[in-house]
């Protein structure tokens, strides 16, 4: 089974290089490593001469926003054109554990979305993260299932899907049809992808022994810096699926007086 790892990047160069280093230490090497570089021509230079060799796909910003859905589709298209049987998507902040690719490969079959655990790391020490000690720094995120190594939990809740770390066969990708490219900027495109998968009869499995480690970076909770993206993409999801995603964030924005829910139209808007 020919396996391609696909990541998106726009900045975050140190995080991307740590991901590349993690892949280089994988017990099962990827056959193809695709980086969709969004508005960032420097990625060609920083990844050159390192292992695994990076195949960089260049994309532009769209209306000043990151086209995350289109970038994932472009990365997948490059991997499929090179003969990939299994697509493994990793967020740029995620360092794969050495067993991640092997676990995804063993679990792979058609009509299934595979998700592994993700642990959120604390800030790195002065010398940076020790790749051999990542598992000791943080447990897997408690809001998602945590199967034991070698265990697979079938029939998962598609609402818990996340795009930080997931895998699927080439045929399953084609059945889902990729990510919906009207989503731009932050949020919603992965929820839409999972809803499409569920609608088309694609199961969700949680795979033990496929850990990824999310590198620390400053963020806001709730993500106020992305409020306009969340409102726009949330409205698109509502148009397509009849309900609002990211409601936890919307309610948190509401509590801060930043947005208002309008029951008569079932819409959210800025105050």
mmCIF file of C-alpha atoms in Angstrom:
data_model
loop_
_atom_site.group_PDB
_atom_site.id
_atom_site.type_symbol
_atom_site.label_atom_id
_atom_site.label_comp_id
_atom_site.label_asym_id
_atom_site.label_seq_id
_atom_site.Cartn_x
_atom_site.Cartn_y
_atom_site.Cartn_z
ATOM 1 C CA UNK A 1 0.000 0.000 0.000
ATOM 2 C CA UNK A 2 1.543 3.273 -1.160
ATOM 3 C CA UNK A 3 1.068 5.861 1.595
ATOM 4 C CA UNK A 4 1.131 9.646 1.172
ATOM 5 C CA UNK A 5 1.320 12.117 4.047
ATOM 6 C CA UNK A 6 -0.298 15.475 3.288
ATOM 7 C CA UNK A 7 0.179 18.627 5.331
ATOM 8 C CA UNK A 8 -0.773 22.290 4.876
ATOM 9 C CA UNK A 9 1.570 25.107 5.811
ATOM 10 C CA UNK A 10 1.645 28.880 5.791
ATOM 11 C CA UNK A 11 4.408 30.001 8.103
ATOM 12 C CA UNK A 12 4.978 27.846 11.187
ATOM 13 C CA UNK A 13 8.301 26.752 9.672
ATOM 14 C CA UNK A 14 9.809 25.369 12.918
ATOM 15 C CA UNK A 15 6.662 23.288 13.481
ATOM 16 C CA UNK A 16 6.743 21.997 9.911
ATOM 17 C CA UNK A 17 10.389 20.959 10.254
ATOM 18 C CA UNK A 18 9.625 19.107 13.483
ATOM 19 C CA UNK A 19 6.875 17.255 11.635
ATOM 20 C CA UNK A 20 9.338 16.356 8.888
ATOM 21 C CA UNK A 21 11.803 15.130 11.527
ATOM 22 C CA UNK A 22 9.066 13.019 13.105
ATOM 23 C CA UNK A 23 8.256 11.433 9.767
ATOM 24 C CA UNK A 24 11.947 10.704 9.235
ATOM 25 C CA UNK A 25 11.894 8.672 12.467
ATOM 26 C CA UNK A 26 8.726 6.798 11.596
ATOM 27 C CA UNK A 27 8.870 3.019 11.847
ATOM 28 C CA UNK A 28 7.140 2.988 8.469
ATOM 29 C CA UNK A 29 8.405 5.644 6.107
ATOM 30 C CA UNK A 30 5.882 7.521 3.961
ATOM 31 C CA UNK A 31 6.132 6.829 0.257
ATOM 32 C CA UNK A 32 5.271 10.435 -0.564
ATOM 33 C CA UNK A 33 5.263 13.612 1.553
ATOM 34 C CA UNK A 34 3.153 16.427 0.119
ATOM 35 C CA UNK A 35 3.108 19.931 1.589
ATOM 36 C CA UNK A 36 0.463 22.342 0.344
ATOM 37 C CA UNK A 37 2.193 25.696 0.880
ATOM 38 C CA UNK A 38 -0.297 28.567 1.053
ATOM 39 C CA UNK A 39 1.197 31.928 0.176
ATOM 40 C CA UNK A 40 4.580 30.756 1.428
ATOM 41 C CA UNK A 41 7.255 30.224 -1.250
ATOM 42 C CA UNK A 42 9.925 29.843 1.442
ATOM 43 C CA UNK A 43 8.758 26.320 2.227
ATOM 44 C CA UNK A 44 10.546 25.043 -0.887
ATOM 45 C CA UNK A 45 13.837 26.268 0.560
ATOM 46 C CA UNK A 46 13.529 25.224 4.193
ATOM 47 C CA UNK A 47 12.447 21.640 3.428
ATOM 48 C CA UNK A 48 14.971 21.039 0.616
ATOM 49 C CA UNK A 49 17.608 18.405 1.270
ATOM 50 C CA UNK A 50 15.786 16.993 4.299
ATOM 51 C CA UNK A 51 14.061 13.646 4.755
ATOM 52 C CA UNK A 52 11.499 12.625 3.861
ATOM 53 C CA UNK A 53 11.767 14.591 0.651
ATOM 54 C CA UNK A 54 8.948 17.125 0.427
ATOM 55 C CA UNK A 55 6.823 17.583 -2.685
ATOM 56 C CA UNK A 56 5.601 21.173 -2.318
ATOM 57 C CA UNK A 57 2.357 22.309 -3.962
ATOM 58 C CA UNK A 58 2.089 26.109 -4.062
ATOM 59 C CA UNK A 59 -1.254 27.842 -3.518
ATOM 60 C CA UNK A 60 -2.236 31.489 -3.118
ATOM 61 C CA UNK A 61 -4.370 33.058 -0.421
ATOM 62 C CA UNK A 62 -8.002 33.537 -1.407
ATOM 63 C CA UNK A 63 -9.373 36.994 -0.622
ATOM 64 C CA UNK A 64 -6.680 37.257 2.021
ATOM 65 C CA UNK A 65 -7.769 34.044 3.731
ATOM 66 C CA UNK A 66 -6.260 30.566 3.922
ATOM 67 C CA UNK A 67 -8.090 28.227 1.508
ATOM 68 C CA UNK A 68 -7.695 25.202 3.772
ATOM 69 C CA UNK A 69 -10.293 23.065 1.990
ATOM 70 C CA UNK A 70 -8.848 23.763 -1.453
ATOM 71 C CA UNK A 71 -5.320 23.172 -0.147
ATOM 72 C CA UNK A 72 -6.206 19.735 1.204
ATOM 73 C CA UNK A 73 -7.811 18.881 -2.122
ATOM 74 C CA UNK A 74 -4.720 20.057 -4.007
ATOM 75 C CA UNK A 75 -2.444 17.996 -1.766
ATOM 76 C CA UNK A 76 -4.625 14.933 -2.228
ATOM 77 C CA UNK A 77 -4.700 15.428 -6.005
ATOM 78 C CA UNK A 78 -0.899 15.512 -6.110
ATOM 79 C CA UNK A 79 -0.677 12.350 -3.990
ATOM 80 C CA UNK A 80 -3.275 10.485 -6.047
ATOM 81 C CA UNK A 81 -1.554 11.443 -9.291
ATOM 82 C CA UNK A 82 1.595 9.805 -7.907
ATOM 83 C CA UNK A 83 -0.270 6.587 -7.141
ATOM 84 C CA UNK A 84 -1.210 6.901 -3.453
ATOM 85 C CA UNK A 85 -3.422 4.159 -2.024
ATOM 86 C CA UNK A 86 -3.706 5.711 1.448
ATOM 87 C CA UNK A 87 -3.909 9.436 2.230
ATOM 88 C CA UNK A 88 -2.744 10.505 5.699
ATOM 89 C CA UNK A 89 -3.483 14.114 6.628
ATOM 90 C CA UNK A 90 -1.501 15.809 9.391
ATOM 91 C CA UNK A 91 -1.928 19.350 10.663
ATOM 92 C CA UNK A 92 1.298 21.360 10.337
ATOM 93 C CA UNK A 93 1.544 21.532 14.136
ATOM 94 C CA UNK A 94 1.379 17.744 14.522
ATOM 95 C CA UNK A 95 4.440 15.539 14.977
ATOM 96 C CA UNK A 96 3.573 11.923 14.131
ATOM 97 C CA UNK A 97 4.482 9.218 16.597
ATOM 98 C CA UNK A 98 6.746 6.510 15.158
ATOM 99 C CA UNK A 99 3.850 4.026 14.929
ATOM 100 C CA UNK A 100 1.268 6.364 13.377
ATOM 101 C CA UNK A 101 1.763 5.438 9.731
ATOM 102 C CA UNK A 102 1.979 1.734 10.445
ATOM 103 C CA UNK A 103 -1.218 1.765 12.519
ATOM 104 C CA UNK A 104 -3.142 3.686 9.878
ATOM 105 C CA UNK A 105 -1.874 1.361 7.145
ATOM 106 C CA UNK A 106 -2.901 -1.785 9.036
ATOM 107 C CA UNK A 107 -6.375 -0.391 9.774
ATOM 108 C CA UNK A 108 -7.021 0.959 6.280
ATOM 109 C CA UNK A 109 -9.977 -0.247 4.278
ATOM 110 C CA UNK A 110 -12.499 1.369 2.005
ATOM 111 C CA UNK A 111 -15.514 3.317 3.291
ATOM 112 C CA UNK A 112 -13.821 4.242 6.566
ATOM 113 C CA UNK A 113 -12.365 7.446 8.020
ATOM 114 C CA UNK A 114 -9.476 6.654 10.384
ATOM 115 C CA UNK A 115 -8.612 8.988 13.263
ATOM 116 C CA UNK A 116 -5.760 8.641 15.736
ATOM 117 C CA UNK A 117 -5.212 10.293 19.090
ATOM 118 C CA UNK A 118 -3.749 13.792 19.409
ATOM 119 C CA UNK A 119 -1.965 15.101 22.492
ATOM 120 C CA UNK A 120 -1.541 18.841 23.023
ATOM 121 C CA UNK A 121 2.033 19.480 24.101
ATOM 122 C CA UNK A 122 3.093 22.126 26.620
ATOM 123 C CA UNK A 123 5.498 24.871 25.488
ATOM 124 C CA UNK A 124 8.838 23.348 24.461
ATOM 125 C CA UNK A 125 11.808 23.511 26.843
ATOM 126 C CA UNK A 126 14.764 25.755 25.910
ATOM 127 C CA UNK A 127 16.372 23.015 23.838
ATOM 128 C CA UNK A 128 13.166 22.176 21.990
ATOM 129 C CA UNK A 129 11.063 19.031 22.112
ATOM 130 C CA UNK A 130 12.755 15.669 22.544
ATOM 131 C CA UNK A 131 11.151 13.506 19.873
ATOM 132 C CA UNK A 132 11.754 10.391 21.968
ATOM 133 C CA UNK A 133 9.913 11.844 24.958
ATOM 134 C CA UNK A 134 6.757 13.346 23.468
ATOM 135 C CA UNK A 135 4.438 10.715 24.928
ATOM 136 C CA UNK A 136 5.572 11.664 28.438
ATOM 137 C CA UNK A 137 4.720 15.349 27.990
ATOM 138 C CA UNK A 138 0.937 15.180 27.571
ATOM 139 C CA UNK A 139 -1.891 12.627 27.455
ATOM 140 C CA UNK A 140 -4.208 12.326 24.445
ATOM 141 C CA UNK A 141 -6.959 14.936 24.265
ATOM 142 C CA UNK A 142 -9.747 13.865 26.665
ATOM 143 C CA UNK A 143 -12.600 14.988 24.382
ATOM 144 C CA UNK A 144 -11.905 12.162 21.922
ATOM 145 C CA UNK A 145 -11.807 8.366 22.288
ATOM 146 C CA UNK A 146 -8.443 6.916 23.313
ATOM 147 C CA UNK A 147 -8.193 3.310 22.083
ATOM 148 C CA UNK A 148 -5.335 1.146 23.302
ATOM 149 C CA UNK A 149 -2.493 0.268 20.968
ATOM 150 C CA UNK A 150 -3.765 -2.273 18.459
ATOM 151 C CA UNK A 151 -7.403 -1.493 19.300
ATOM 152 C CA UNK A 152 -9.904 -0.029 16.824
ATOM 153 C CA UNK A 153 -13.151 1.593 17.962
ATOM 154 C CA UNK A 154 -15.660 1.342 15.119
ATOM 155 C CA UNK A 155 -18.888 3.273 14.617
ATOM 156 C CA UNK A 156 -17.500 6.593 15.842
ATOM 157 C CA UNK A 157 -19.447 9.838 16.119
ATOM 158 C CA UNK A 158 -18.733 11.882 12.984
ATOM 159 C CA UNK A 159 -19.237 15.069 15.009
ATOM 160 C CA UNK A 160 -15.954 14.258 16.783
ATOM 161 C CA UNK A 161 -13.945 14.014 13.573
ATOM 162 C CA UNK A 162 -10.949 16.303 13.424
ATOM 163 C CA UNK A 163 -8.581 17.127 10.627
ATOM 164 C CA UNK A 164 -5.481 17.248 12.837
ATOM 165 C CA UNK A 165 -4.727 13.612 12.068
ATOM 166 C CA UNK A 166 -6.792 11.314 9.866
ATOM 167 C CA UNK A 167 -6.406 8.817 7.050
ATOM 168 C CA UNK A 168 -8.504 7.215 4.334
ATOM 169 C CA UNK A 169 -8.025 5.144 1.222
ATOM 170 C CA UNK A 170 -7.915 6.722 -2.219
ATOM 171 C CA UNK A 171 -11.268 5.179 -3.114
ATOM 172 C CA UNK A 172 -12.863 6.534 0.066
ATOM 173 C CA UNK A 173 -11.514 10.014 -0.686
ATOM 174 C CA UNK A 174 -13.119 9.824 -4.122
ATOM 175 C CA UNK A 175 -16.399 8.612 -2.626
ATOM 176 C CA UNK A 176 -16.531 11.566 -0.224
ATOM 177 C CA UNK A 177 -15.420 13.955 -2.945
ATOM 178 C CA UNK A 178 -12.854 15.891 -0.974
ATOM 179 C CA UNK A 179 -13.393 19.097 0.992
ATOM 180 C CA UNK A 180 -15.981 21.690 -0.050
ATOM 181 C CA UNK A 181 -13.969 24.593 -1.421
ATOM 182 C CA UNK A 182 -16.433 27.382 -0.599
ATOM 183 C CA UNK A 183 -15.028 27.225 2.933
ATOM 184 C CA UNK A 184 -12.131 29.627 3.351
ATOM 185 C CA UNK A 185 -10.337 30.729 6.470
ATOM 186 C CA UNK A 186 -10.762 29.062 9.833
ATOM 187 C CA UNK A 187 -13.360 26.476 10.811
ATOM 188 C CA UNK A 188 -16.209 24.458 9.379
ATOM 189 C CA UNK A 189 -14.603 22.678 6.443
ATOM 190 C CA UNK A 190 -13.659 19.610 8.480
ATOM 191 C CA UNK A 191 -17.141 19.374 10.042
ATOM 192 C CA UNK A 192 -18.607 19.558 6.544
ATOM 193 C CA UNK A 193 -16.222 16.842 5.345
ATOM 194 C CA UNK A 194 -17.283 14.518 8.173
ATOM 195 C CA UNK A 195 -20.973 15.222 7.511
ATOM 196 C CA UNK A 196 -20.468 14.381 3.848
ATOM 197 C CA UNK A 197 -18.697 11.161 4.841
ATOM 198 C CA UNK A 198 -21.576 10.160 7.128
ATOM 199 C CA UNK A 199 -24.136 11.038 4.436
ATOM 200 C CA UNK A 200 -22.316 8.785 1.967
ATOM 201 C CA UNK A 201 -22.081 5.829 4.326
ATOM 202 C CA UNK A 202 -18.428 6.179 5.352
ATOM 203 C CA UNK A 203 -17.821 4.917 8.891
ATOM 204 C CA UNK A 204 -15.494 6.566 11.435
ATOM 205 C CA UNK A 205 -12.931 4.463 13.314
ATOM 206 C CA UNK A 206 -10.629 5.519 16.138
ATOM 207 C CA UNK A 207 -7.260 3.809 15.748
ATOM 208 C CA UNK A 208 -5.037 2.911 18.675
ATOM 209 C CA UNK A 209 -1.286 3.201 18.256
ATOM 210 C CA UNK A 210 -1.532 6.138 15.816
ATOM 211 C CA UNK A 211 -0.540 9.056 18.069
ATOM 212 C CA UNK A 212 0.194 12.586 16.940
ATOM 213 C CA UNK A 213 1.583 15.351 19.136
ATOM 214 C CA UNK A 214 0.328 18.883 18.604
ATOM 215 C CA UNK A 215 3.087 21.423 19.147
ATOM 216 C CA UNK A 216 2.293 24.366 21.373
ATOM 217 C CA UNK A 217 1.546 27.782 19.922
ATOM 218 C CA UNK A 218 -0.196 30.843 21.360
ATOM 219 C CA UNK A 219 -3.947 30.884 20.803
ATOM 220 C CA UNK A 220 -7.108 32.479 22.143
ATOM 221 C CA UNK A 221 -10.005 30.563 23.639
ATOM 222 C CA UNK A 222 -12.498 31.134 22.175
ATOM 223 C CA UNK A 223 -10.694 32.009 18.922
ATOM 224 C CA UNK A 224 -11.836 35.627 18.715
ATOM 225 C CA UNK A 225 -9.300 36.338 15.975
ATOM 226 C CA UNK A 226 -11.299 33.989 13.716
ATOM 227 C CA UNK A 227 -14.789 35.238 14.568
ATOM 228 C CA UNK A 228 -15.626 36.451 11.046
ATOM 229 C CA UNK A 229 -14.432 33.189 9.486
ATOM 230 C CA UNK A 230 -16.493 31.196 11.976
ATOM 231 C CA UNK A 231 -19.640 33.205 11.269
ATOM 232 C CA UNK A 232 -19.179 32.978 7.486
ATOM 233 C CA UNK A 233 -18.262 29.299 7.395
ATOM 234 C CA UNK A 234 -20.894 28.451 9.990
ATOM 235 C CA UNK A 235 -23.566 30.057 7.802
ATOM 236 C CA UNK A 236 -22.341 28.036 4.819
ATOM 237 C CA UNK A 237 -22.579 24.825 6.848
ATOM 238 C CA UNK A 238 -26.095 25.802 7.969
ATOM 239 C CA UNK A 239 -27.040 26.364 4.315
ATOM 240 C CA UNK A 240 -25.729 22.919 3.356
ATOM 241 C CA UNK A 241 -26.724 20.821 6.366
ATOM 242 C CA UNK A 242 -29.488 22.686 8.216
ATOM 243 C CA UNK A 243 -27.717 23.231 11.528
ATOM 244 C CA UNK A 244 -24.948 25.426 12.950
ATOM 245 C CA UNK A 245 -21.514 23.928 13.666
ATOM 246 C CA UNK A 246 -19.014 25.270 16.208
ATOM 247 C CA UNK A 247 -21.848 26.165 18.601
ATOM 248 C CA UNK A 248 -19.552 26.058 21.611
ATOM 249 C CA UNK A 249 -17.496 28.874 20.149
ATOM 250 C CA UNK A 250 -20.578 30.821 19.045
ATOM 251 C CA UNK A 251 -22.017 30.629 22.568
ATOM 252 C CA UNK A 252 -18.680 31.732 24.012
ATOM 253 C CA UNK A 253 -18.635 34.721 21.636
ATOM 254 C CA UNK A 254 -22.229 35.475 22.674
ATOM 255 C CA UNK A 255 -21.258 35.435 26.352
ATOM 256 C CA UNK A 256 -18.644 38.081 25.571
ATOM 257 C CA UNK A 257 -21.191 40.222 23.767
ATOM 258 C CA UNK A 258 -19.493 39.778 20.402
ATOM 259 C CA UNK A 259 -22.266 37.988 18.499
ATOM 260 C CA UNK A 260 -26.018 37.639 18.716
ATOM 261 C CA UNK A 261 -28.301 34.729 17.900
ATOM 262 C CA UNK A 262 -31.473 35.632 15.986
ATOM 263 C CA UNK A 263 -34.090 32.913 16.688
ATOM 264 C CA UNK A 264 -36.545 34.122 14.041
ATOM 265 C CA UNK A 265 -34.064 33.350 11.263
ATOM 266 C CA UNK A 266 -31.849 30.821 13.076
ATOM 267 C CA UNK A 267 -28.792 32.929 12.300
ATOM 268 C CA UNK A 268 -25.802 34.352 14.127
ATOM 269 C CA UNK A 269 -24.445 37.835 13.491
ATOM 270 C CA UNK A 270 -21.939 40.253 14.928
ATOM 271 C CA UNK A 271 -23.258 42.687 17.518
#
